[in-house]
XYZ file of C-alpha atoms in Angstrom:
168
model
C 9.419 23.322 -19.869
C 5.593 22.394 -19.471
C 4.339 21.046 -16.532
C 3.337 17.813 -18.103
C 6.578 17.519 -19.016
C 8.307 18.002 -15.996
C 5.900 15.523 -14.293
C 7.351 13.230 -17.498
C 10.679 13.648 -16.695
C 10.246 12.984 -12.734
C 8.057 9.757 -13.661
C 10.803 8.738 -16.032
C 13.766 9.176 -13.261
C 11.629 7.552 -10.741
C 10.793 4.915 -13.022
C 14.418 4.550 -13.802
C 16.019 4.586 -9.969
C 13.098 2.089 -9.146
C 14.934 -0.678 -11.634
C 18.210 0.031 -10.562
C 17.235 0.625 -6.831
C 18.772 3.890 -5.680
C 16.439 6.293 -4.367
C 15.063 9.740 -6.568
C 15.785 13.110 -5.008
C 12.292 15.196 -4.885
C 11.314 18.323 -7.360
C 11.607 21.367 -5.922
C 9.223 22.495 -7.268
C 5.830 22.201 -5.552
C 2.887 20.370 -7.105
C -0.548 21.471 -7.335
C -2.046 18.698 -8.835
C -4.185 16.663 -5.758
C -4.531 14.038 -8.153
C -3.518 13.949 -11.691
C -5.427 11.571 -13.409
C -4.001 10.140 -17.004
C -7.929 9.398 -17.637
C -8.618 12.256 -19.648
C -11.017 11.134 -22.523
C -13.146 9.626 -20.250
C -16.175 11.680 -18.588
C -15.789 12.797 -15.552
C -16.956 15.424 -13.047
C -14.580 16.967 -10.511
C -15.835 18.054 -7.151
C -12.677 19.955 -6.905
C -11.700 21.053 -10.179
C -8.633 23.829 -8.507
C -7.390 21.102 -7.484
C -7.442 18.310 -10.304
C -5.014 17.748 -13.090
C -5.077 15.561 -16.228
C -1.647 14.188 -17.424
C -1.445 12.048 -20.787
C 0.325 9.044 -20.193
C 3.638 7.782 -22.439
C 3.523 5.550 -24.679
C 6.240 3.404 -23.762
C 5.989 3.192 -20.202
C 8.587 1.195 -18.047
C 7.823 -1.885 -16.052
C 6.308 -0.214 -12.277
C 7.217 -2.205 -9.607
C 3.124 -1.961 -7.203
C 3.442 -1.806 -3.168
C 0.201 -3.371 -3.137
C -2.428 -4.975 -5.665
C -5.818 -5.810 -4.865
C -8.351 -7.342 -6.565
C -12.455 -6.887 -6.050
C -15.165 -8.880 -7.714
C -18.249 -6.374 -7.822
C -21.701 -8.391 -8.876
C -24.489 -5.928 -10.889
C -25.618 -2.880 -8.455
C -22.607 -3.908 -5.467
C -19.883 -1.126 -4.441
C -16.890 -1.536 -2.678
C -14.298 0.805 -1.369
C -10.734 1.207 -0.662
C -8.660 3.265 1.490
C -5.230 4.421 1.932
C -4.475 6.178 5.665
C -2.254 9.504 3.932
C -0.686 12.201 5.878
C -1.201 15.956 4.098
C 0.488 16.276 1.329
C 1.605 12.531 1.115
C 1.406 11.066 -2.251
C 0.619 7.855 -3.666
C 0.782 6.403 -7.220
C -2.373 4.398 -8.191
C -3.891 2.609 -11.518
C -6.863 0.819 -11.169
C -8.198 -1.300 -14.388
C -11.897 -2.989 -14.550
C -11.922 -6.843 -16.300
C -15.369 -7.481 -17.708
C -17.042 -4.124 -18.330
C -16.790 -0.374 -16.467
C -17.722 1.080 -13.381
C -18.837 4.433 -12.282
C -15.813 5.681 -9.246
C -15.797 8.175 -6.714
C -12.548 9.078 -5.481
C -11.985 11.162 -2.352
C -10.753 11.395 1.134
C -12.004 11.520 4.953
C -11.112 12.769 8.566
C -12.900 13.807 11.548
C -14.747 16.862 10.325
C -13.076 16.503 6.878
C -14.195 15.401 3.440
C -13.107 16.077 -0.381
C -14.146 14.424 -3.447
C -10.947 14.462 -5.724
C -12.873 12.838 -8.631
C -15.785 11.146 -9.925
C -16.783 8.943 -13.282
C -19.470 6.793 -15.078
C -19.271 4.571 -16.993
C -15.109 4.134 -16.987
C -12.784 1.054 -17.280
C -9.473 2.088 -16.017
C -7.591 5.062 -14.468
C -4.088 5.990 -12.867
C -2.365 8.933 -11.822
C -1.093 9.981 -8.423
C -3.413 10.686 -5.534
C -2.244 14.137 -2.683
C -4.117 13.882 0.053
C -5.139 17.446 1.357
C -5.291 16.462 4.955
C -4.076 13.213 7.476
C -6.870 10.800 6.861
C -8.344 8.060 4.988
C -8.011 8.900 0.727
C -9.458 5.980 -1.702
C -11.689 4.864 -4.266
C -15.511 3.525 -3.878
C -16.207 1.556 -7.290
C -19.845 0.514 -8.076
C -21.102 -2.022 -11.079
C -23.960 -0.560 -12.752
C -23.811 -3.012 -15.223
C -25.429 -6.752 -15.887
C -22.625 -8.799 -15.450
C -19.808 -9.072 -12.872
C -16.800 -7.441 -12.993
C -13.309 -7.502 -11.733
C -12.091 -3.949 -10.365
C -7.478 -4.703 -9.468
C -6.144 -1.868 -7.808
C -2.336 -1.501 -7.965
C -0.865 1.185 -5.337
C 2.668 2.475 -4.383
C 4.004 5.647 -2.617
C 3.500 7.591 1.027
C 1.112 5.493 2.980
C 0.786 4.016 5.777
C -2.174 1.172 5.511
C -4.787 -0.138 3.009
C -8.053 -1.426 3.877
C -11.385 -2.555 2.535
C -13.730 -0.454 4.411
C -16.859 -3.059 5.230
């Protein structure tokens, strides 16, 4: 079987045990996606391209149930930025979807001494996928509106993390 569609099948079961609420046992095999991204026709440069993965996304997804949504208004030329304090290897499901035009996105992660850009875009309206972080640390998103009109950037997260903050 294909990666893609073992990553299917896992979604799937996951997807499934999260509606009747009994817990999924874990692949065995290891990942090497850091984050695999279901944003594939959009452009995008990867700072880390070994380490990035595109996955298509069904199209009949089930209902996911979000840890946390959060919603940020971004007026023409403002940025904002999210964070989600990982430990290595911890993962966490994201999809992020932009009301009232696009947004150019950086996604990457921090430490003491450590950085890594997972991901970067122009110019896109939505993404999802699941985020690895490759160290303990912060791991997020930093949106900014390039365009002439507000926006609305809502940010829907589940999986290994700890905290999620608005850095200021």
């Amino acid at each position: 079987m294909t990666k893609i569609g073992e990553i299917k099948q896992q979604l799937a079961a996951e997807a499934a045990a999260d509606a009747a609420g009994t817990p999924v046992a874990e692949p065995t095999a290891t990942a090497t996606a850091v984050i695999a991204s279901s944003n594939a026709a959009e452009p995008a440069t990867k700072a880390a391209p070994a380490n990035t993965k595109s996955v298509a996304t069904q199209a009949a997804e089930p209902k996911v149930e979000w840890r946390d949504e959060i919603p940020l208004t971004l007026t023409p030329g403002e940025g904002m930025e999210i964070k989600l304090k990982m430990v290595a290897g911890a993962k966490a499901q994201y999809s992020w979807v932009v009301k009232g035009g696009e947004v150019n996105f950086d996604t990457h992660g921090d430490a003491p001494g450590k950085s890594i850009s997972y991901q970067k875009g122009r110019g896109v309206a939505s993404d999802e996928g699941v985020l690895e972080a490759a160290f303990t640390g912060n791991h997020g998103w930093y949106w900014r509106n390039r365009g002439q009109s507000n926006v609305q950037v809502i940010l829907r997260t589940r999986g290994d993390y700890s905290d999620i903050k608005k850095m200021m």
